[in-house]
């Protein structure tokens, strides 16, 4: 078996060489064309006090033709990246673990410089534009074909019913399409793909295997406000200890990625009480599994809404993480929440307490109850306290649907 795996790995690695040679040939060809265009430029000379200088008229700069050079080199790089992804998938099929290649600080900074918040606001406005009746079926059919949407589960299957893209994204399901599991204490709040799950150790949470983010950076700094579920502290261990309120309990997490074709609403994963909301305006980078493997602390960079409270075993939180073209995060019982708004700046956060003088507990949520929605696809992160014998009923990478079991005691 080991010899067979070794031979397949060697074939994969040997396959890189001819591909790399063709890439180098394309680059060399582009460079040679560039140099030949330089030689064809008419030049003129003039003298300075130091030496003779040769220049080309400005009107001849168009002969340089940089577009073919950019297309060849850019296309070659994109092709190389696609081949790298293909090779990684093949090695994963053979059971070989591939260490993640993390983006550098300059790459993250360059990505964050893209005006994704502005683009997402523009996309949101485009989604609100009412489509002509005759255009609805071809537009929605293209989306259904591209992302594999199952319209048989939709409460309204007629595509002409949805006036705009926003209504189509937020379509409701038939009541029997997602039965809620009553045997397990925690269910999936949404459709999606399990990126990671397990115990939180050393105040670091895995967004995917091998790539982590800080628990305190994700949930935000603690304050001395009495109505917050976590009191102030500074050391990392103390932060985790303040979340774990009962002796013998551990802190667990689960990350669910919602693809564009998934059902976009999310529900309460258990019976709990929401006491506080914290909104982090931030970037709106893509959160697909490939990006989660590439950018460390991706979820801490992005805009997110953190709901915290308590369930029967202690601390419980659900965080809705925004993404590119998913700046709109809606919580049904929170009318004061406005995400991807220009009035909020990156790096800040704003708090809201649901505990008042007239409501001493907060917002009670029943398992499976409607909680909120995205406008395209994004990520849900659960972080909660539970006894040590809590067990997840999951496998990393598996597809899951709202109402199915995440874990139980």
XYZ file of C-alpha atoms in Angstrom, residues 27-285:
259
model
C 7.211 34.019 -19.733
C 10.386 33.980 -21.852
C 8.316 34.499 -24.999
C 6.544 37.481 -23.437
C 9.824 39.025 -22.306
C 11.411 38.553 -25.772
C 8.424 40.276 -27.440
C 8.750 43.110 -24.948
C 12.470 43.554 -25.707
C 11.880 43.444 -29.465
C 9.302 46.216 -29.173
C 11.884 48.268 -27.286
C 14.427 47.846 -30.106
C 11.896 49.111 -32.670
C 11.390 52.402 -30.851
C 12.858 55.442 -32.654
C 15.284 57.125 -30.276
C 16.777 60.534 -30.136
C 19.665 61.844 -28.087
C 20.558 64.946 -26.199
C 23.553 65.958 -24.148
C 23.727 66.854 -20.483
C 26.764 68.102 -18.586
C 27.553 64.527 -17.679
C 26.688 62.166 -20.536
C 24.603 61.540 -23.635
C 21.046 60.359 -22.878
C 18.801 58.457 -25.321
C 15.026 58.882 -25.088
C 11.970 57.767 -27.020
C 9.079 60.048 -28.037
C 6.074 59.736 -25.711
C 3.780 58.875 -28.619
C 5.745 55.676 -29.291
C 5.258 54.277 -25.797
C 2.109 52.546 -27.054
C 4.399 50.204 -29.033
C 5.494 48.589 -25.761
C 2.153 46.699 -25.608
C 2.201 45.795 -21.890
C -1.235 44.142 -22.036
C -0.021 40.916 -23.718
C 2.783 40.704 -21.170
C 0.336 41.078 -18.266
C -2.078 38.576 -19.792
C 0.589 35.943 -20.349
C 2.259 36.277 -16.958
C -1.041 36.672 -15.091
C -2.607 33.742 -16.913
C 0.461 31.646 -16.271
C 0.394 32.439 -12.560
C -3.343 31.700 -12.333
C -2.810 28.401 -14.133
C 0.025 27.495 -11.803
C -2.175 28.229 -8.747
C -4.940 26.035 -10.163
C -2.456 23.221 -10.730
C -1.210 23.591 -7.157
C -4.785 23.253 -5.885
C -5.317 20.179 -8.081
C -2.124 18.593 -6.759
C -3.184 19.291 -3.153
C -6.571 17.650 -3.744
C -4.911 14.577 -5.232
C -2.478 14.275 -2.329
C -5.363 14.631 0.133
C -7.151 11.749 -1.607
C -4.046 9.654 -0.936
C -4.315 10.477 2.763
C -1.273 12.763 2.847
C -1.557 15.846 5.056
C -0.563 19.124 3.391
C 0.561 21.980 5.647
C -1.315 25.224 4.902
C 0.551 28.001 3.097
C -0.295 31.204 4.956
C -0.457 34.606 3.306
C 2.190 37.137 4.225
C 1.392 40.439 5.951
C 1.764 42.358 2.690
C -0.617 39.993 0.888
C -3.266 40.414 3.592
C -2.774 44.190 3.573
C -3.084 44.254 -0.226
C -6.302 42.216 -0.087
C -7.746 44.437 2.645
C -7.015 47.518 0.523
C -9.619 46.341 -2.013
C -12.853 48.310 -1.331
C -14.886 45.173 -0.584
C -17.257 47.061 1.724
C -18.131 49.539 -1.030
C -18.455 46.760 -3.594
C -20.696 44.783 -1.233
C -22.954 47.819 -0.694
C -23.208 48.225 -4.465
C -24.014 44.521 -4.815
C -26.692 44.865 -2.129
C -28.350 47.706 -4.013
C -28.199 45.731 -7.237
C -29.925 42.848 -5.475
C -32.843 45.155 -4.624
C -33.490 46.078 -8.262
C -36.730 44.487 -9.439
C -36.186 42.239 -12.455
C -38.600 42.247 -15.402
C -40.945 39.293 -15.296
C -39.469 37.765 -18.466
C -35.894 38.000 -17.150
C -36.422 36.283 -13.799
C -36.404 32.679 -14.962
C -33.160 32.869 -17.049
C -31.303 34.828 -14.323
C -32.360 32.556 -11.456
C -31.902 29.414 -13.573
C -28.284 30.445 -14.255
C -27.700 30.900 -10.517
C -29.367 27.547 -9.733
C -27.207 25.785 -12.328
C -23.989 27.488 -11.179
C -24.347 26.805 -7.439
C -26.500 23.669 -7.416
C -29.553 25.122 -5.682
C -32.336 22.630 -4.866
C -35.525 24.567 -5.592
C -37.711 21.564 -4.726
C -37.088 22.431 -1.064
C -38.184 26.061 -1.482
C -41.547 27.101 -0.066
C -42.231 28.777 -3.439
C -40.756 26.936 -6.408
C -42.056 29.350 -9.055
C -39.074 31.504 -10.075
C -41.332 34.322 -11.277
C -42.458 34.833 -7.663
C -39.107 36.373 -6.648
C -39.046 40.016 -7.696
C -35.304 40.525 -7.200
C -32.124 38.644 -6.354
C -32.412 39.530 -2.683
C -35.778 37.805 -2.365
C -34.407 34.770 -4.181
C -31.363 34.558 -1.881
C -33.573 34.781 1.220
C -36.136 32.233 0.043
C -37.871 30.182 2.723
C -38.023 26.401 2.843
C -40.975 24.061 3.065
C -41.756 23.181 6.702
C -40.916 19.485 6.216
C -37.670 20.177 4.325
C -35.578 20.526 7.509
C -36.842 18.437 10.455
C -35.234 19.527 13.724
C -33.468 16.740 15.632
C -34.895 16.515 19.135
C -32.525 13.844 20.473
C -29.376 15.982 20.543
C -28.727 19.092 22.598
C -27.049 21.143 19.809
C -28.151 21.159 16.162
C -26.731 22.816 13.078
C -28.055 26.397 12.828
C -27.761 26.394 9.029
C -26.970 24.451 5.895
C -23.287 24.361 5.057
C -19.956 22.586 5.304
C -18.165 21.773 8.561
C -14.754 23.469 8.435
C -13.648 22.609 11.964
C -14.841 21.683 15.443
C -13.502 20.580 18.811
C -12.244 21.960 22.104
C -10.785 25.457 22.405
C -7.219 25.146 23.654
C -4.797 27.891 24.721
C -7.269 30.609 23.693
C -6.707 29.704 20.036
C -9.546 28.522 17.797
C -9.012 26.639 14.528
C -10.820 28.131 11.540
C -9.535 25.178 9.499
C -7.037 22.511 10.485
C -3.662 24.093 11.193
C -4.840 27.742 10.899
C -5.990 29.489 14.063
C -7.340 32.780 15.341
C -7.365 34.387 18.770
C -10.466 33.755 20.880
C -10.199 37.179 22.522
C -9.687 38.984 19.196
C -12.708 37.202 17.756
C -15.146 37.843 20.609
C -13.630 41.217 21.436
C -12.083 42.723 24.564
C -13.983 42.333 27.774
C -15.450 45.342 29.462
C -16.575 46.086 32.981
C -20.206 46.485 31.952
C -22.355 44.440 34.293
C -24.663 43.098 31.622
C -21.888 41.509 29.552
C -21.570 37.746 29.978
C -17.779 37.944 30.446
C -16.147 40.200 33.072
C -12.850 42.015 32.471
C -9.517 40.230 32.591
C -6.195 40.447 30.773
C -4.282 37.147 30.517
C -5.316 34.663 27.854
C -5.981 31.871 30.344
C -8.093 34.206 32.415
C -10.204 35.095 29.365
C -11.022 31.441 28.766
C -11.615 30.806 32.456
C -14.114 33.653 32.624
C -16.095 32.127 29.757
C -16.136 28.711 31.408
C -18.430 29.462 34.327
C -18.896 25.973 35.767
C -16.325 23.626 37.242
C -15.597 20.581 35.117
C -16.770 22.193 31.856
C -14.770 22.802 28.690
C -15.037 25.348 25.867
C -16.025 24.009 22.431
C -16.299 25.496 18.956
C -17.763 24.640 15.555
C -17.292 26.471 12.224
C -19.909 26.113 9.446
C -19.338 27.581 5.979
C -22.416 28.558 3.945
C -21.815 28.379 0.195
C -23.709 30.702 -2.194
C -26.054 27.852 -3.145
C -26.996 26.990 0.440
C -30.114 28.005 2.346
C -29.157 31.487 3.628
C -31.191 31.725 6.844
C -29.813 30.570 10.190
C -31.654 29.356 13.268
C -31.144 28.868 16.975
C -28.878 25.827 17.525
C -30.263 25.100 21.004
C -32.495 26.449 23.768
C -30.680 29.504 25.095
C -31.045 33.157 26.101
C -29.320 35.936 24.138
C -28.229 38.710 26.482
C -25.773 40.746 24.415
C -24.818 41.683 20.853
C -21.443 42.997 19.714
C -21.020 44.239 16.139
C -17.547 44.455 14.587
C -17.383 46.538 11.384
C -14.501 45.153 9.367
C -13.296 43.914 6.019
C -15.441 41.718 3.800
C -12.937 39.221 2.469
